[in-house]
Coordinates of C-alpha atoms and ligand atoms in Angstrom, one line a residue:
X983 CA 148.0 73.3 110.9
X984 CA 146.8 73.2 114.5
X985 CA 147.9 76.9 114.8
X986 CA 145.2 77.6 111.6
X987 CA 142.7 75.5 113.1
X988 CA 143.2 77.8 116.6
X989 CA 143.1 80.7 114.8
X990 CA 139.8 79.8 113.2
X991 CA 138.3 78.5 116.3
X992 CA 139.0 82.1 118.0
X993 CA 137.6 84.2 115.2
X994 CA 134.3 82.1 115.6
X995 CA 134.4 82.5 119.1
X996 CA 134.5 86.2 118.7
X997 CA 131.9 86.2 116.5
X998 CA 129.7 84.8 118.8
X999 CA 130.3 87.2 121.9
X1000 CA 129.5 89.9 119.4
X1001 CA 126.6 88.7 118.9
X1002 CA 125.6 88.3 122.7
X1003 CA 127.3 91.3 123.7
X1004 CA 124.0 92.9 125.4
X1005 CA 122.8 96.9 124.7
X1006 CA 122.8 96.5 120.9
X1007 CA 120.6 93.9 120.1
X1008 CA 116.6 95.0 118.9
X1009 CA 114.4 94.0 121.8
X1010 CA 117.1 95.7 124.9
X1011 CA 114.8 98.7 126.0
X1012 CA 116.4 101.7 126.7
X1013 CA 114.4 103.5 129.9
X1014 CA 115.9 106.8 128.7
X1015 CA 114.5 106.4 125.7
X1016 CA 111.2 105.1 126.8
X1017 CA 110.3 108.3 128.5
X1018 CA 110.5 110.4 125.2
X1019 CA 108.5 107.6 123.8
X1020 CA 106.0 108.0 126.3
X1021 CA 105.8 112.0 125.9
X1022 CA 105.7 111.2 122.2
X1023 CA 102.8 108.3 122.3
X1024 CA 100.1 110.4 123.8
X1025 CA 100.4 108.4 127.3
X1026 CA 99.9 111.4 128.9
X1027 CA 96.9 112.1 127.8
X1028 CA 95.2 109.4 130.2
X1029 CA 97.8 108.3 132.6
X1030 CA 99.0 110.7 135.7
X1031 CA 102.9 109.7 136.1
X1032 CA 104.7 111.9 138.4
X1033 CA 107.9 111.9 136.9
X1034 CA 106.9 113.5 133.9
X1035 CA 105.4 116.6 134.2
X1036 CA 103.3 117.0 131.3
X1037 CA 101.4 113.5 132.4
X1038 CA 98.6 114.3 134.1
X1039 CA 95.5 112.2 132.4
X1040 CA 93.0 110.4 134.5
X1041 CA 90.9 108.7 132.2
X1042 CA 93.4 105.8 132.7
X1043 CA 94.8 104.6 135.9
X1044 CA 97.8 106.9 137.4
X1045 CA 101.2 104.9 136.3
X1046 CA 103.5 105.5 139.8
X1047 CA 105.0 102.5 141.1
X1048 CA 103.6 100.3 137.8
X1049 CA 107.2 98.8 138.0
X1050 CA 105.7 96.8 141.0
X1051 CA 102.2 96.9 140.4
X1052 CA 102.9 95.3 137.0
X1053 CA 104.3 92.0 139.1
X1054 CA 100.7 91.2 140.6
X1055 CA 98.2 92.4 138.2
X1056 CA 98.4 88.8 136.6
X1057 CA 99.7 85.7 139.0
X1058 CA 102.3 83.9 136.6
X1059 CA 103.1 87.2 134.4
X1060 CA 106.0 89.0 134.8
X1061 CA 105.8 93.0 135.5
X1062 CA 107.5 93.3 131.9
X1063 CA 105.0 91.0 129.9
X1064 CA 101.9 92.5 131.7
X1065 CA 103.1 96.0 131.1
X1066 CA 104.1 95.2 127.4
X1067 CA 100.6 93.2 126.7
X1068 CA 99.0 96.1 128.4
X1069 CA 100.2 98.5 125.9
X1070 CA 100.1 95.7 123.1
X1071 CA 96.4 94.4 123.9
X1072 CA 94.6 96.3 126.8
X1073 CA 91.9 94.5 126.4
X1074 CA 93.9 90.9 128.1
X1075 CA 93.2 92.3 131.1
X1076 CA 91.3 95.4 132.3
X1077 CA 92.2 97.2 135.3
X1078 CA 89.5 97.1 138.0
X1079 CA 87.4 100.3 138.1
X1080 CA 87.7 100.8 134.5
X1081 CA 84.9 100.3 131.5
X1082 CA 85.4 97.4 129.6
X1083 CA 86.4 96.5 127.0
X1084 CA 89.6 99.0 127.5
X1085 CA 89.1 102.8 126.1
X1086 CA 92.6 102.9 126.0
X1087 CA 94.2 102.9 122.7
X1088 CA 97.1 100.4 122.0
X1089 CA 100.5 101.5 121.6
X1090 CA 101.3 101.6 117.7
X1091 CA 105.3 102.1 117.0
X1092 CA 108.5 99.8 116.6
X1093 CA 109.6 97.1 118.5
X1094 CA 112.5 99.0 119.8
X1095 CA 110.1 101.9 120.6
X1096 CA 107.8 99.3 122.6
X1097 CA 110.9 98.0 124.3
X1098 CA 112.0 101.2 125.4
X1099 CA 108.4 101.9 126.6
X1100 CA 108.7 98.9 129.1
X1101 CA 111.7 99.4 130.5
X1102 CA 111.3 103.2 131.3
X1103 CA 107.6 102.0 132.9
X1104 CA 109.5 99.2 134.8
X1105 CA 111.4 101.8 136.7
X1106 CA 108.4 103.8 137.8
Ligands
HEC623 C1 92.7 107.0 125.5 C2 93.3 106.9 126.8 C3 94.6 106.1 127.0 C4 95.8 106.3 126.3 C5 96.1 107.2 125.2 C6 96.7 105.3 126.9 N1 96.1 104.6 127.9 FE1 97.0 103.2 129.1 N2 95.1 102.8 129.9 C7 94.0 103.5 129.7 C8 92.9 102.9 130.5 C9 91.4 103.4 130.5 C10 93.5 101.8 131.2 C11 92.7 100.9 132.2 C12 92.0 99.8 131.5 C13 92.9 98.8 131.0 O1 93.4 98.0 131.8 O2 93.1 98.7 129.7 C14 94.9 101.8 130.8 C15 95.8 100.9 131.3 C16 97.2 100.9 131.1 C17 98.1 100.1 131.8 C18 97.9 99.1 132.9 C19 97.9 99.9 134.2 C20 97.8 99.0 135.4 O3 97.7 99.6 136.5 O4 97.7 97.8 135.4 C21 99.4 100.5 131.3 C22 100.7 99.9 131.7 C23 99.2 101.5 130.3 N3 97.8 101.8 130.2 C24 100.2 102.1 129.6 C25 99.9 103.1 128.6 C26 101.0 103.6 127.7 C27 102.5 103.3 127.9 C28 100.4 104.4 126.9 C29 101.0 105.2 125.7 C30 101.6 104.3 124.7 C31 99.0 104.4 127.2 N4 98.7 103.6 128.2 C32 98.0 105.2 126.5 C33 93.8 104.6 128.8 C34 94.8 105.0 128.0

């Protein structure tokens, strides 16, 4: 009986370190993955980023080093919230220097795809 009651208590267990277990779960971004999205998304178009070749757009501000930028544009907002709402809703906040409201053009895709997007820009 206690053995059963053991046995049951480590299957559950189990279950729920599955479920934590971090990589698989929607919403982890992938950098690698990002960058496609980024080639994919039309980015380029507007946004210079030195790591990838083809992005050489300056009608939006050049993306090097937004990793850290990100972490100061808005006291109190984390550099992967501002670069998600950035991409989400330019408009929250328009960079200095540039028309408002925003010409840029909001990032439409999945979750994942969004989530991928941040954490490839966080590395830049
Ligand atoms: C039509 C041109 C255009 C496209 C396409 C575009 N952007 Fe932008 N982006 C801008 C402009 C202009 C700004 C500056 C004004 C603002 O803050 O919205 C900007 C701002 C940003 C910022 C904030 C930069 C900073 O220094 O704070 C990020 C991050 C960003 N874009 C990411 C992206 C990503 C990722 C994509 C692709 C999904 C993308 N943009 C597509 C024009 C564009």
């Amino acid at each position: 009986m206690v053995f059963r009651s053991l046995a049951i208590l480590i299957a559950a267990l189990a279950l729920v370190i599955a479920a934590c277990a971090p990589g698989g779960g929607a919403g982890a971004g992938d950098a690698n993955r990002g960058r496609t999205v980024f080639e994919q998304k039309g980015c380029p178009t507007c946004h210079a980023l030195s790591s990838v070749p083809s992005a050489t757009g300056t009608i939006g501000p050049p993306l090097n080093g937004i990793g850290a930028t990100a972490a100061n544009r808005k006291p109190g907002t984390a550099a992967a919230d501002y670069i998600r709402e950035s991409e989400t809703s330019p408009n929250a906040f328009v960079v200095d220097g540039f028309p408002s409201p925003s010409s840029m053009i909001p990032f439409a895709g999945s979750d994942q795809e969004l989530s991928d997007l941040v954490a490839f820009l966080l590395t830049q």
